[in-house]
């Protein structure tokens, strides 16, 4: 701890000699007042420690106070110097009065010495006062240190108390929260007690119901056992019925095939196209009571003129004759049984034959309206409907469609969609399983009727046509639509495979020349070869000339064995078509006579 310096006597003398003209009496009073100011102030207990400079007042402050007090002229009296001469009431000494001046100077020296003595005494008093003040300051500092340590202890206790206060507030908050929770829990407890009472009541009710339900359950279990026995019995019955249904289906197929064979595996139908104006021409006669006969009547004039004109009749009999008023639905009803045979696993082929404009395409394809649709769309519709019903018996069918054109003994893919310059060549070949196939042909897997109809529309666009006098868009080729059918009954381990062939475009017409004549020669050659193949099959010859034409070679699977074949001969009703109509009927009758020799007398 530093102590205040003690003012030396030399310093006091220096100060007194510099201020010899001032009165020091008032300065001593101010010095006492300043010394009182140096006393330490009362210690204030607070959070901050008081500055050390404020507690220690250095001695220079006292000196400054004395000096400032001495500097103020209003408070200090200036000493009066007596001189020989007086100015304004004071006599000034003459310049020559050296003795007086010396006397004055001696007085001043005595005065100064007295002042110095007085100041030395005051200095000693002040030194004693400073010593006391220093001792008091040391004591005050000790007390201050003690108070500071106490303040530090108080601050630590205050911090602890602050933490305790925070914890107390938190505890109070938790207490309030817990009181609220307790109040809520008490309310809930009361509610739960009420709920418990109601649930106990409900439990008693449920126990009563449970006992009732247990007795009911026992009855239900007994009924369940009876129902399980009944279900097992029903399953056995269902299995037995499925077996019976399957056996019935097999029996139906057998009987259906027997009926078709009794009707003839190869049948010939005839259809007369109506006149443009309606009605029936005179040279075609249909019996109202017989739907299997048709007569062509021709009136011949007498060459001599002496006798009357004579009429010559040509009578024909087929499996069915359709008049000009017969609808498409009536025609298909006679063919639908053959279509069913295709789904039963037998190859089926339907031909449309006749001269240009006789209604072959209308019979086979018809129009886009339902009532005028032809054989092909109706057959496709029946195939998919029947396949759907057989699916309920465990059958699954896959269908593959193709459409090929035979034009001048050349095969063309009617489902080809590439560039015409890159159209591939096709050949008819047999596979290892003795199945007929065509190389590079488009085979489309189909799953519904709409897909098949779309393929038929595409084939009609690609078909080769040429303009004739009878029909602006008459087909000059054979179009063969084939639908390969494969059926599998996995549960019975039974499979079936067949092909439905629908052929349009056979015609006889010798009234063409040039390229049209070449086309007709190829078409008529196919027709003649068909008659030869049918005759060889009817006579059960060892060799059947299928390869004589592309058409018979392609359709050989649908012509022999258990296959079903239907020839549709279409005739035109116009009188100028009498010759072609007669040729068409004669060829159809020849085929029918080959198949059924007992009826050879039907042709006259």
Coordinates of C-alpha atoms in Angstrom, one line a residue:
X1 CA 0.0 0.0 0.0
X2 CA 1.5 3.4 -1.0
X3 CA 1.8 6.2 1.4
X4 CA 1.4 9.9 0.9
X5 CA 4.7 11.8 0.6
X6 CA 5.7 14.3 3.3
X7 CA 6.1 17.8 2.1
X8 CA 9.7 19.1 2.8
X9 CA 10.6 22.4 4.3
X10 CA 12.5 23.4 1.2
X11 CA 9.3 23.0 -0.9
X12 CA 7.4 25.1 1.6
X13 CA 10.1 27.8 1.6
X14 CA 10.1 27.9 -2.1
X15 CA 6.4 28.3 -2.2
X16 CA 6.5 31.0 0.5
X17 CA 9.2 33.0 -1.2
X18 CA 7.3 32.9 -4.5
X19 CA 4.1 34.1 -2.7
X20 CA 5.6 36.6 -0.3
X21 CA 3.0 39.2 -1.0
X22 CA -0.1 37.2 -0.1
X23 CA -1.8 36.6 3.2
X24 CA -1.7 32.9 4.2
X25 CA -4.3 33.0 6.9
X26 CA -7.2 32.3 4.7
X27 CA -5.2 29.6 2.9
X28 CA -4.8 27.7 6.1
X29 CA -8.5 27.5 6.6
X30 CA -9.0 26.2 3.1
X31 CA -6.2 23.7 3.7
X32 CA -8.1 22.4 6.7
X33 CA -11.3 22.1 4.6
X34 CA -9.4 20.3 1.9
X35 CA -7.9 18.0 4.4
X36 CA -11.3 17.1 5.6
X37 CA -12.2 16.3 2.0
X38 CA -9.5 13.7 2.0
X39 CA -11.2 11.7 4.7
X40 CA -12.4 8.3 3.4
X41 CA -16.1 8.2 2.4
X42 CA -18.4 5.7 3.9
X43 CA -18.2 2.2 2.3
X44 CA -21.2 1.4 0.1
X45 CA -22.1 -2.2 -0.1
X46 CA -23.0 -3.0 -3.7
X47 CA -22.4 -5.3 -6.5
X48 CA -19.4 -3.3 -7.6
X49 CA -16.2 -2.5 -5.7
X50 CA -15.4 1.3 -5.3
X51 CA -12.4 2.7 -7.1
X52 CA -9.1 2.7 -5.2
X53 CA -8.2 6.1 -6.5
X54 CA -11.2 7.6 -4.7
X55 CA -10.1 6.3 -1.3
X56 CA -6.6 7.5 -1.6
X57 CA -6.0 11.3 -1.8
X58 CA -2.4 12.1 -2.6
X59 CA -0.6 15.0 -1.0
X60 CA -0.3 16.9 -4.2
X61 CA -4.0 17.5 -4.1
X62 CA -3.5 19.2 -0.8
X63 CA -0.8 21.3 -2.3
X64 CA -2.9 22.2 -5.2
X65 CA -5.7 23.2 -2.8
X66 CA -3.3 25.4 -0.9
X67 CA -1.9 26.9 -4.0
X68 CA -5.3 27.6 -5.5
X69 CA -6.3 29.2 -2.3
X70 CA -3.3 31.3 -2.3
X71 CA -3.8 32.2 -6.0
X72 CA -7.2 33.7 -5.4
X73 CA -6.6 37.4 -4.8
X74 CA -10.0 38.1 -3.5
X75 CA -9.4 35.8 -0.5
X76 CA -5.8 36.7 0.2
X77 CA -4.7 40.1 1.6
X78 CA -1.7 41.7 0.0
X79 CA 0.9 43.1 2.4
X80 CA 1.3 46.8 2.7
X81 CA 4.8 48.1 1.9
X82 CA 5.6 51.4 3.4
X83 CA 7.8 53.6 1.4
X84 CA 8.9 57.1 1.8
X85 CA 6.5 58.4 -0.7
X86 CA 2.7 57.9 -0.6
X87 CA 0.6 57.4 -3.6
X88 CA -3.1 57.7 -3.0
X89 CA -2.7 57.9 0.8
X90 CA 0.5 55.9 1.0
X91 CA 3.8 57.7 1.3
X92 CA 6.5 56.6 -1.1
X93 CA 10.1 56.8 -0.1
X94 CA 12.4 59.0 -1.9
X95 CA 14.9 57.4 -4.1
X96 CA 17.7 58.6 -2.0
X97 CA 16.2 57.2 1.2
X98 CA 18.2 54.1 1.1
X99 CA 18.1 53.6 4.8
X100 CA 14.4 53.7 4.9
X101 CA 14.3 51.3 2.0
X102 CA 16.7 49.0 3.9
X103 CA 14.5 49.3 6.9
X104 CA 11.5 48.4 4.8
X105 CA 13.3 45.4 3.4
X106 CA 14.3 44.2 6.8
X107 CA 10.7 44.5 7.9
X108 CA 9.7 42.4 5.0
X109 CA 12.4 39.8 5.8
X110 CA 11.1 39.6 9.3
X111 CA 7.6 39.3 8.1
X112 CA 8.7 36.5 5.7
X113 CA 10.6 34.7 8.4
X114 CA 7.6 34.8 10.6
X115 CA 5.5 33.5 7.8
X116 CA 8.1 30.8 7.2
X117 CA 8.0 29.8 10.8
X118 CA 4.3 29.8 10.8
X119 CA 4.3 27.7 7.6
X120 CA 6.8 25.3 9.1
X121 CA 4.6 24.9 12.1
X122 CA 1.6 24.4 9.8
X123 CA 3.6 22.0 7.8
X124 CA 4.4 19.9 10.8
X125 CA 0.8 20.0 11.8
X126 CA -0.1 18.9 8.3
X127 CA 2.5 16.2 8.4
X128 CA 1.0 14.9 11.6
X129 CA -2.4 15.1 10.0
X130 CA -1.2 13.3 6.9
X131 CA 0.4 10.6 9.1
X132 CA -2.9 10.2 10.9
X133 CA -4.7 10.2 7.6
X134 CA -2.4 7.5 6.3
X135 CA -2.9 5.4 9.4
X136 CA -6.6 5.9 9.0
X137 CA -6.3 5.0 5.3
X138 CA -4.5 1.8 6.1
X139 CA -7.2 0.9 8.6
X140 CA -9.9 1.9 6.1
X141 CA -8.2 -0.2 3.4
X142 CA -8.2 -3.1 5.8
X143 CA -11.8 -2.6 6.6
X144 CA -12.4 -2.1 2.8
X145 CA -10.7 -5.4 2.1
X146 CA -12.8 -7.2 4.7
X147 CA -15.9 -5.6 3.3
X148 CA -14.9 -6.6 -0.2
X149 CA -14.4 -10.2 0.9
X150 CA -17.8 -9.9 2.6
X151 CA -19.2 -8.4 -0.5
X152 CA -17.7 -11.4 -2.5
X153 CA -19.2 -13.8 -0.1
X154 CA -22.5 -11.9 -0.2
X155 CA -22.4 -12.0 -4.0
X156 CA -21.7 -15.7 -4.0
X157 CA -24.6 -16.2 -1.6
X158 CA -26.7 -13.9 -3.7
X159 CA -25.9 -16.0 -6.8
X160 CA -26.8 -19.1 -4.9
X161 CA -29.9 -17.5 -3.7
X162 CA -30.7 -16.4 -7.2
X163 CA -30.3 -20.0 -8.4
X164 CA -32.4 -21.1 -5.5
X165 CA -35.0 -18.5 -6.4
X166 CA -35.1 -19.8 -10.0
X167 CA -35.5 -23.3 -8.7
X168 CA -38.1 -22.1 -6.3
X169 CA -40.0 -20.4 -9.1
X170 CA -39.6 -23.6 -11.3
X171 CA -40.8 -25.7 -8.4
X172 CA -43.7 -23.3 -7.9
X173 CA -44.5 -23.5 -11.6
X174 CA -44.3 -27.3 -11.5
X175 CA -46.4 -27.3 -8.4
X176 CA -49.1 -25.2 -10.1
X177 CA -48.9 -27.5 -13.2
X178 CA -49.1 -30.6 -11.0
X179 CA -52.0 -29.1 -9.2
X180 CA -53.8 -28.5 -12.4
X181 CA -52.9 -32.1 -13.6
X182 CA -54.1 -33.4 -10.3
X183 CA -57.3 -31.5 -10.7
X184 CA -57.7 -32.9 -14.2
X185 CA -56.8 -36.4 -13.1
X186 CA -59.3 -36.2 -10.3
X187 CA -61.9 -35.1 -12.8
X188 CA -60.9 -37.9 -15.2
X189 CA -60.9 -40.3 -12.3
X190 CA -64.4 -39.4 -11.5
X191 CA -65.3 -39.9 -15.1
X192 CA -63.5 -43.2 -15.2
X193 CA -65.3 -44.3 -12.1
X194 CA -68.6 -43.5 -13.8
X195 CA -67.4 -45.2 -16.9
X196 CA -66.2 -48.2 -14.9
X197 CA -69.6 -48.5 -13.3
X198 CA -71.3 -48.3 -16.7
X199 CA -68.8 -50.8 -18.2
X200 CA -69.3 -53.2 -15.3
X201 CA -73.0 -53.0 -16.0
X202 CA -72.3 -53.5 -19.7
X203 CA -69.9 -56.4 -18.8
X204 CA -72.7 -58.1 -17.0
X205 CA -74.9 -57.7 -20.0
X206 CA -72.2 -58.9 -22.3
X207 CA -71.6 -62.0 -20.1
X208 CA -75.3 -62.8 -20.5
X209 CA -75.0 -62.2 -24.2
X210 CA -71.8 -64.3 -24.3
X211 CA -73.5 -67.2 -22.7
X212 CA -76.3 -66.9 -25.3
X213 CA -73.7 -66.5 -28.1
X214 CA -71.8 -69.6 -26.9
X215 CA -74.9 -71.6 -27.1
X216 CA -75.6 -70.1 -30.5
X217 CA -72.0 -70.8 -31.5
X218 CA -72.4 -74.4 -30.6
X219 CA -75.4 -74.6 -32.8
X220 CA -73.6 -72.8 -35.6
X221 CA -70.6 -75.1 -35.3
X222 CA -72.9 -78.0 -35.6
X223 CA -74.5 -76.4 -38.6
X224 CA -71.1 -75.6 -39.9
X225 CA -70.1 -79.2 -39.7
X226 CA -73.3 -80.1 -41.5
X227 CA -72.5 -77.4 -44.1
X228 CA -69.0 -78.6 -44.6
X229 CA -70.3 -82.1 -45.2
X230 CA -72.8 -80.6 -47.6
X231 CA -70.0 -78.5 -49.3
X232 CA -67.9 -81.7 -49.7
X233 CA -70.9 -83.4 -51.1
X234 CA -71.6 -80.5 -53.4
X235 CA -67.9 -80.4 -54.5
X236 CA -68.2 -84.0 -55.3
X237 CA -71.4 -83.3 -57.1
X238 CA -69.8 -80.4 -59.0
X239 CA -66.8 -82.5 -59.9
X240 CA -69.2 -85.2 -61.0
X241 CA -71.2 -82.7 -63.0
X242 CA -68.0 -81.3 -64.5
X243 CA -67.1 -84.8 -65.6
X244 CA -70.7 -85.2 -66.9
X245 CA -70.4 -81.8 -68.7
X246 CA -67.1 -82.8 -70.2
X247 CA -68.5 -86.2 -71.2
X248 CA -71.5 -84.4 -72.5
X249 CA -69.3 -81.9 -74.4
X250 CA -67.3 -84.8 -75.9
X251 CA -70.6 -86.6 -76.7
X252 CA -72.0 -83.4 -78.3
X253 CA -68.9 -83.1 -80.4
X254 CA -69.2 -86.7 -81.5
X255 CA -72.9 -86.4 -82.3
X256 CA -72.4 -83.0 -83.9
X257 CA -69.6 -84.5 -86.1
X258 CA -71.8 -87.5 -86.9
X259 CA -74.6 -85.2 -88.0
X260 CA -72.3 -83.1 -90.1
X261 CA -70.9 -86.3 -91.7
X262 CA -74.4 -87.5 -92.4
X263 CA -75.1 -84.2 -94.1
X264 CA -71.9 -84.6 -95.9
X265 CA -68.3 -83.5 -95.2
X266 CA -68.4 -81.7 -98.6
X267 CA -71.7 -79.7 -99.2
X268 CA -72.8 -77.5 -102.0
X269 CA -75.0 -74.4 -101.5
X270 CA -76.5 -72.2 -104.2
X271 CA -77.5 -68.5 -103.7
X272 CA -79.3 -66.3 -106.2
X273 CA -78.5 -62.6 -106.2
X274 CA -81.5 -60.4 -106.4
X275 CA -82.0 -58.1 -109.4
X276 CA -81.1 -54.5 -109.0
X277 CA -84.8 -53.5 -109.3
X278 CA -85.9 -56.5 -107.1
X279 CA -87.8 -59.6 -107.9
X280 CA -86.9 -62.8 -109.6
X281 CA -86.2 -63.2 -113.4
X282 CA -88.3 -65.5 -115.5
X283 CA -85.5 -67.8 -116.5
X284 CA -84.7 -68.8 -112.9
X285 CA -87.4 -70.8 -111.1
X286 CA -87.4 -71.8 -107.4
X287 CA -89.9 -74.3 -106.0
X288 CA -91.7 -72.9 -102.9
X289 CA -92.0 -76.4 -101.3
X290 CA -88.4 -77.5 -102.0
X291 CA -85.4 -75.4 -100.8
X292 CA -82.9 -77.7 -102.5
X293 CA -84.0 -77.4 -106.2
X294 CA -83.4 -74.7 -108.8
X295 CA -84.4 -74.6 -112.5
X296 CA -83.1 -72.6 -115.4
X297 CA -85.6 -72.1 -118.2
X298 CA -84.5 -71.2 -121.7
X299 CA -86.9 -70.3 -124.6
X300 CA -85.6 -71.4 -128.0
X301 CA -87.1 -70.0 -131.2
X302 CA -88.1 -72.2 -134.2
X303 CA -85.5 -72.1 -137.0
X304 CA -88.2 -72.8 -139.7
X305 CA -90.8 -70.5 -138.3
X306 CA -93.5 -73.1 -138.8
X307 CA -93.6 -74.4 -135.2
X308 CA -94.0 -72.5 -132.0
X309 CA -91.1 -71.5 -129.7
X310 CA -90.0 -74.2 -127.3
X311 CA -88.8 -73.9 -123.7
X312 CA -85.9 -76.0 -122.4
X313 CA -85.5 -76.5 -118.6
X314 CA -82.2 -77.3 -116.7
X315 CA -83.0 -78.8 -113.3
X316 CA -80.4 -78.8 -110.5
X317 CA -80.5 -80.0 -106.9
X318 CA -78.1 -79.0 -104.1
X319 CA -77.8 -79.3 -100.3
X320 CA -79.6 -75.9 -100.0
X321 CA -80.7 -73.2 -102.4
X322 CA -81.2 -69.6 -101.2
X323 CA -83.5 -67.3 -103.1
X324 CA -82.9 -63.6 -103.7
X325 CA -84.9 -62.7 -100.6
X326 CA -82.9 -64.8 -98.2
X327 CA -81.1 -62.7 -95.5
X328 CA -77.5 -62.9 -94.4
X329 CA -78.6 -64.4 -91.1
X330 CA -80.6 -67.2 -92.7
X331 CA -77.6 -68.1 -94.9
X332 CA -75.2 -68.1 -91.9
X333 CA -77.6 -70.3 -89.8
X334 CA -76.9 -73.1 -92.3
X335 CA -73.1 -72.6 -92.0
X336 CA -72.9 -72.0 -88.2
X337 CA -72.8 -75.8 -87.5
X338 CA -69.7 -76.1 -89.6
X339 CA -68.1 -73.2 -87.8
X340 CA -68.8 -75.0 -84.5
X341 CA -67.0 -78.0 -86.0
X342 CA -63.9 -75.8 -86.4
X343 CA -63.9 -75.1 -82.7
X344 CA -64.4 -78.8 -82.0
X345 CA -61.1 -79.6 -83.7
X346 CA -62.1 -80.3 -87.3
X347 CA -60.7 -78.4 -90.3
X348 CA -63.4 -76.4 -92.0
X349 CA -63.3 -74.7 -95.4
X350 CA -66.0 -72.5 -97.1
X351 CA -65.7 -71.5 -100.8
X352 CA -67.5 -68.7 -102.6
X353 CA -67.7 -69.5 -106.3
X354 CA -69.4 -67.8 -109.2
X355 CA -69.1 -65.4 -112.0
X356 CA -68.1 -61.7 -111.6
X357 CA -70.9 -59.7 -109.9
X358 CA -72.8 -62.7 -108.6
X359 CA -72.5 -61.7 -105.0
X360 CA -69.6 -63.8 -103.7
X361 CA -68.0 -61.0 -101.7
X362 CA -71.3 -59.9 -100.3
X363 CA -72.0 -63.4 -99.2
X364 CA -68.6 -63.9 -97.6
X365 CA -67.9 -60.4 -96.2
X366 CA -71.2 -58.4 -96.5
X367 CA -71.5 -54.8 -95.3
X368 CA -70.5 -53.2 -92.1
X369 CA -74.0 -53.2 -90.7
X370 CA -75.0 -56.0 -88.4
X371 CA -77.9 -57.4 -90.4
X372 CA -75.9 -57.4 -93.6
X373 CA -72.6 -58.8 -92.3
X374 CA -71.3 -61.8 -94.3
X375 CA -70.1 -65.3 -93.4
X376 CA -66.5 -64.3 -92.4
X377 CA -67.4 -61.7 -89.7
X378 CA -70.3 -63.8 -88.4
X379 CA -68.1 -66.9 -88.2
X380 CA -65.4 -65.0 -86.3
X381 CA -68.0 -63.7 -83.9
X382 CA -69.4 -67.2 -83.3
X383 CA -65.9 -68.6 -82.8
X384 CA -65.0 -66.1 -80.0
X385 CA -68.4 -66.4 -78.3
X386 CA -68.2 -70.2 -78.2
X387 CA -64.6 -70.1 -77.0
X388 CA -65.7 -67.9 -74.2
X389 CA -68.4 -70.4 -73.1
X390 CA -66.0 -73.3 -73.3
X391 CA -63.5 -71.3 -71.2
X392 CA -65.9 -71.9 -68.3
X393 CA -65.3 -75.6 -68.7
X394 CA -61.5 -75.3 -68.5
X395 CA -60.7 -74.7 -72.2
X396 CA -58.2 -72.1 -73.3
X397 CA -57.9 -71.2 -76.9
X398 CA -55.3 -69.3 -79.0
X399 CA -56.1 -67.9 -82.4
X400 CA -53.7 -67.1 -85.2
X401 CA -55.0 -65.3 -88.3
X402 CA -53.5 -65.0 -91.8
X403 CA -54.7 -63.6 -95.1
X404 CA -53.1 -64.7 -98.4
X405 CA -54.1 -63.9 -102.0
X406 CA -53.5 -66.3 -104.9
X407 CA -53.2 -64.2 -108.0
X408 CA -52.1 -65.9 -111.3
X409 CA -50.7 -68.8 -109.3
X410 CA -48.6 -66.3 -107.2
X411 CA -48.9 -66.0 -103.5
X412 CA -49.2 -62.5 -102.0
X413 CA -49.4 -61.6 -98.2
X414 CA -52.5 -59.4 -97.7
X415 CA -51.3 -58.5 -94.2
X416 CA -48.0 -57.2 -95.4
X417 CA -47.4 -53.5 -94.3
X418 CA -43.9 -52.9 -95.6
X419 CA -42.7 -51.3 -98.8
X420 CA -44.0 -52.9 -102.0
X421 CA -40.5 -53.0 -103.4
X422 CA -39.3 -55.1 -100.5
X423 CA -42.3 -57.6 -100.5
X424 CA -40.9 -61.1 -99.9
X425 CA -41.6 -64.2 -102.0
X426 CA -43.8 -66.9 -100.6
X427 CA -43.8 -70.7 -101.0
X428 CA -46.1 -73.4 -99.7
X429 CA -44.2 -76.0 -97.7
X430 CA -45.0 -78.8 -95.3
X431 CA -43.6 -79.0 -91.8
X432 CA -42.2 -82.0 -90.0
X433 CA -45.7 -82.6 -88.5
X434 CA -47.2 -82.7 -92.1
X435 CA -48.8 -79.3 -91.6
X436 CA -49.0 -76.8 -94.6
X437 CA -47.4 -73.5 -94.0
X438 CA -46.3 -70.5 -96.2
X439 CA -42.8 -69.0 -95.9
X440 CA -42.5 -65.3 -95.0
X441 CA -46.2 -65.0 -94.4
X442 CA -47.6 -62.7 -91.7
X443 CA -49.3 -64.7 -88.9
X444 CA -51.1 -62.5 -86.4
X445 CA -52.1 -63.7 -82.9
X446 CA -55.6 -62.4 -82.2
X447 CA -57.6 -62.4 -79.0
X448 CA -60.9 -60.8 -80.0
X449 CA -63.3 -60.2 -82.9
X450 CA -62.3 -56.6 -83.5
X451 CA -58.7 -57.6 -84.2
X452 CA -59.8 -60.1 -86.8
X453 CA -62.1 -57.6 -88.5
X454 CA -59.2 -55.1 -88.6
X455 CA -57.0 -57.6 -90.4
X456 CA -59.8 -58.3 -92.9
X457 CA -60.1 -54.6 -93.6
X458 CA -56.3 -54.4 -94.1
X459 CA -56.4 -57.4 -96.5
X460 CA -59.2 -55.8 -98.6
X461 CA -57.0 -52.8 -99.1
X462 CA -54.1 -54.8 -100.3
X463 CA -56.1 -57.1 -102.6
X464 CA -55.4 -57.1 -106.4
X465 CA -58.5 -55.8 -108.3
X466 CA -59.2 -54.8 -111.9
X467 CA -62.1 -53.0 -113.5
X468 CA -64.7 -55.1 -115.5
X469 CA -67.9 -54.3 -117.2
X470 CA -69.9 -56.1 -114.4
X471 CA -68.2 -54.7 -111.3
X472 CA -65.9 -51.7 -111.0
X473 CA -64.1 -53.3 -108.0
X474 CA -64.4 -57.0 -108.9
X475 CA -61.8 -59.3 -107.4
X476 CA -59.6 -61.1 -110.0
X477 CA -57.9 -63.4 -107.5
X478 CA -58.6 -65.9 -104.7
X479 CA -58.4 -64.6 -101.2
X480 CA -57.9 -67.2 -98.5
X481 CA -58.6 -66.2 -94.8
X482 CA -57.2 -68.8 -92.4
X483 CA -57.8 -68.8 -88.6
X484 CA -55.7 -71.4 -86.8
X485 CA -57.4 -72.6 -83.6
X486 CA -55.6 -74.4 -80.8
X487 CA -57.5 -75.5 -77.7
X488 CA -56.1 -76.9 -74.4
X489 CA -58.0 -78.3 -71.4
X490 CA -55.2 -78.6 -68.9
X491 CA -57.5 -80.2 -66.2
X492 CA -58.4 -83.0 -68.6
X493 CA -55.1 -83.1 -70.5
X494 CA -56.9 -82.7 -73.8
X495 CA -55.8 -80.7 -76.8
X496 CA -57.4 -79.9 -80.1
X497 CA -56.2 -78.1 -83.2
X498 CA -58.0 -77.0 -86.3
X499 CA -58.1 -74.5 -89.1
X500 CA -61.0 -72.4 -90.4
X501 CA -60.6 -71.4 -94.1
X502 CA -62.8 -68.9 -95.8
X503 CA -62.2 -68.5 -99.6
X504 CA -63.6 -65.7 -101.7
X505 CA -63.0 -65.0 -105.4
X506 CA -63.7 -68.1 -107.5
X507 CA -65.3 -67.2 -110.8
X508 CA -65.9 -68.4 -114.3
X509 CA -66.1 -65.8 -117.1
X510 CA -64.6 -66.4 -120.5
X511 CA -65.6 -63.0 -121.9
X512 CA -62.2 -61.4 -121.3
X513 CA -59.1 -60.8 -123.4
X514 CA -55.4 -59.9 -122.7
X515 CA -54.3 -59.7 -119.1
X516 CA -57.9 -60.3 -117.9
X517 CA -58.1 -63.5 -120.0
X518 CA -54.8 -64.7 -118.4
X519 CA -56.3 -64.0 -114.9
X520 CA -59.4 -65.9 -115.8
X521 CA -57.4 -68.8 -117.2
X522 CA -55.5 -69.1 -113.9
X523 CA -58.7 -68.9 -111.8
X524 CA -60.6 -71.4 -114.0
X525 CA -57.5 -73.7 -113.8
X526 CA -57.8 -73.6 -110.0
X527 CA -61.5 -74.5 -110.3
X528 CA -60.8 -77.4 -112.6
X529 CA -58.1 -78.8 -110.3
X530 CA -60.5 -78.5 -107.3
X531 CA -62.9 -80.7 -109.2
X532 CA -60.2 -83.2 -109.9
X533 CA -59.1 -83.3 -106.2
X534 CA -62.6 -83.7 -105.0
X535 CA -63.2 -86.6 -107.4
X536 CA -60.0 -88.3 -106.3
X537 CA -61.0 -87.9 -102.6
X538 CA -64.5 -89.3 -103.4
X539 CA -63.1 -92.3 -105.2
X540 CA -60.5 -92.8 -102.4
X541 CA -57.7 -92.8 -104.8
X542 CA -54.2 -93.4 -103.5
X543 CA -52.9 -90.3 -105.1
X544 CA -54.6 -86.9 -104.8
X545 CA -53.1 -84.2 -107.1
X546 CA -53.1 -81.4 -104.5
X547 CA -50.0 -79.8 -106.1
X548 CA -51.7 -79.1 -109.4
X549 CA -52.7 -75.7 -108.2
X550 CA -51.6 -73.4 -105.4
X551 CA -55.1 -73.2 -104.0
X552 CA -55.6 -77.0 -103.6
X553 CA -52.1 -77.4 -102.3
X554 CA -52.7 -74.7 -99.7
X555 CA -56.1 -76.1 -98.7
X556 CA -55.3 -79.8 -98.7
X557 CA -55.7 -80.0 -94.9
X558 CA -59.3 -78.8 -95.3
X559 CA -60.3 -81.1 -98.2
X560 CA -59.6 -84.6 -97.0
X561 CA -60.0 -86.8 -94.0
X562 CA -62.6 -85.5 -91.4
X563 CA -62.5 -82.0 -92.8
X564 CA -65.7 -80.1 -93.5
X565 CA -66.0 -78.3 -96.9
X566 CA -68.7 -76.1 -98.1
X567 CA -68.9 -74.7 -101.7
X568 CA -71.1 -71.7 -102.2
X569 CA -72.1 -71.2 -105.9
X570 CA -73.4 -67.7 -106.5
X571 CA -75.3 -66.9 -109.6
X572 CA -76.3 -63.6 -111.2
X573 CA -80.0 -63.2 -112.2
X574 CA -79.5 -61.1 -115.3
X575 CA -80.7 -62.8 -118.6
X576 CA -77.4 -62.0 -120.3
X577 CA -75.6 -64.0 -117.6
X578 CA -77.6 -67.2 -118.4
X579 CA -74.6 -69.0 -120.0
X580 CA -72.2 -68.3 -117.1
X581 CA -75.0 -69.2 -114.6
X582 CA -75.5 -72.5 -116.4
X583 CA -71.8 -73.3 -116.3
X584 CA -71.5 -72.4 -112.6
X585 CA -74.5 -74.7 -111.7
X586 CA -73.2 -77.5 -113.9
X587 CA -69.8 -77.4 -112.1
X588 CA -71.4 -77.3 -108.7
X589 CA -73.7 -80.2 -109.7
X590 CA -70.8 -82.2 -110.9
X591 CA -69.0 -81.8 -107.6
X592 CA -72.2 -82.8 -105.8
X593 CA -72.7 -85.8 -108.1
X594 CA -69.1 -87.0 -107.4
X595 CA -69.8 -86.8 -103.7
X596 CA -73.2 -88.5 -103.9
X597 CA -73.4 -90.8 -107.0
X598 CA -76.8 -91.9 -106.1
X599 CA -78.1 -88.4 -107.0
X600 CA -76.4 -88.2 -110.4
X601 CA -79.8 -88.1 -112.0
X602 CA -80.4 -84.7 -110.6
X603 CA -78.6 -83.0 -113.5
X604 CA -80.7 -82.9 -116.7

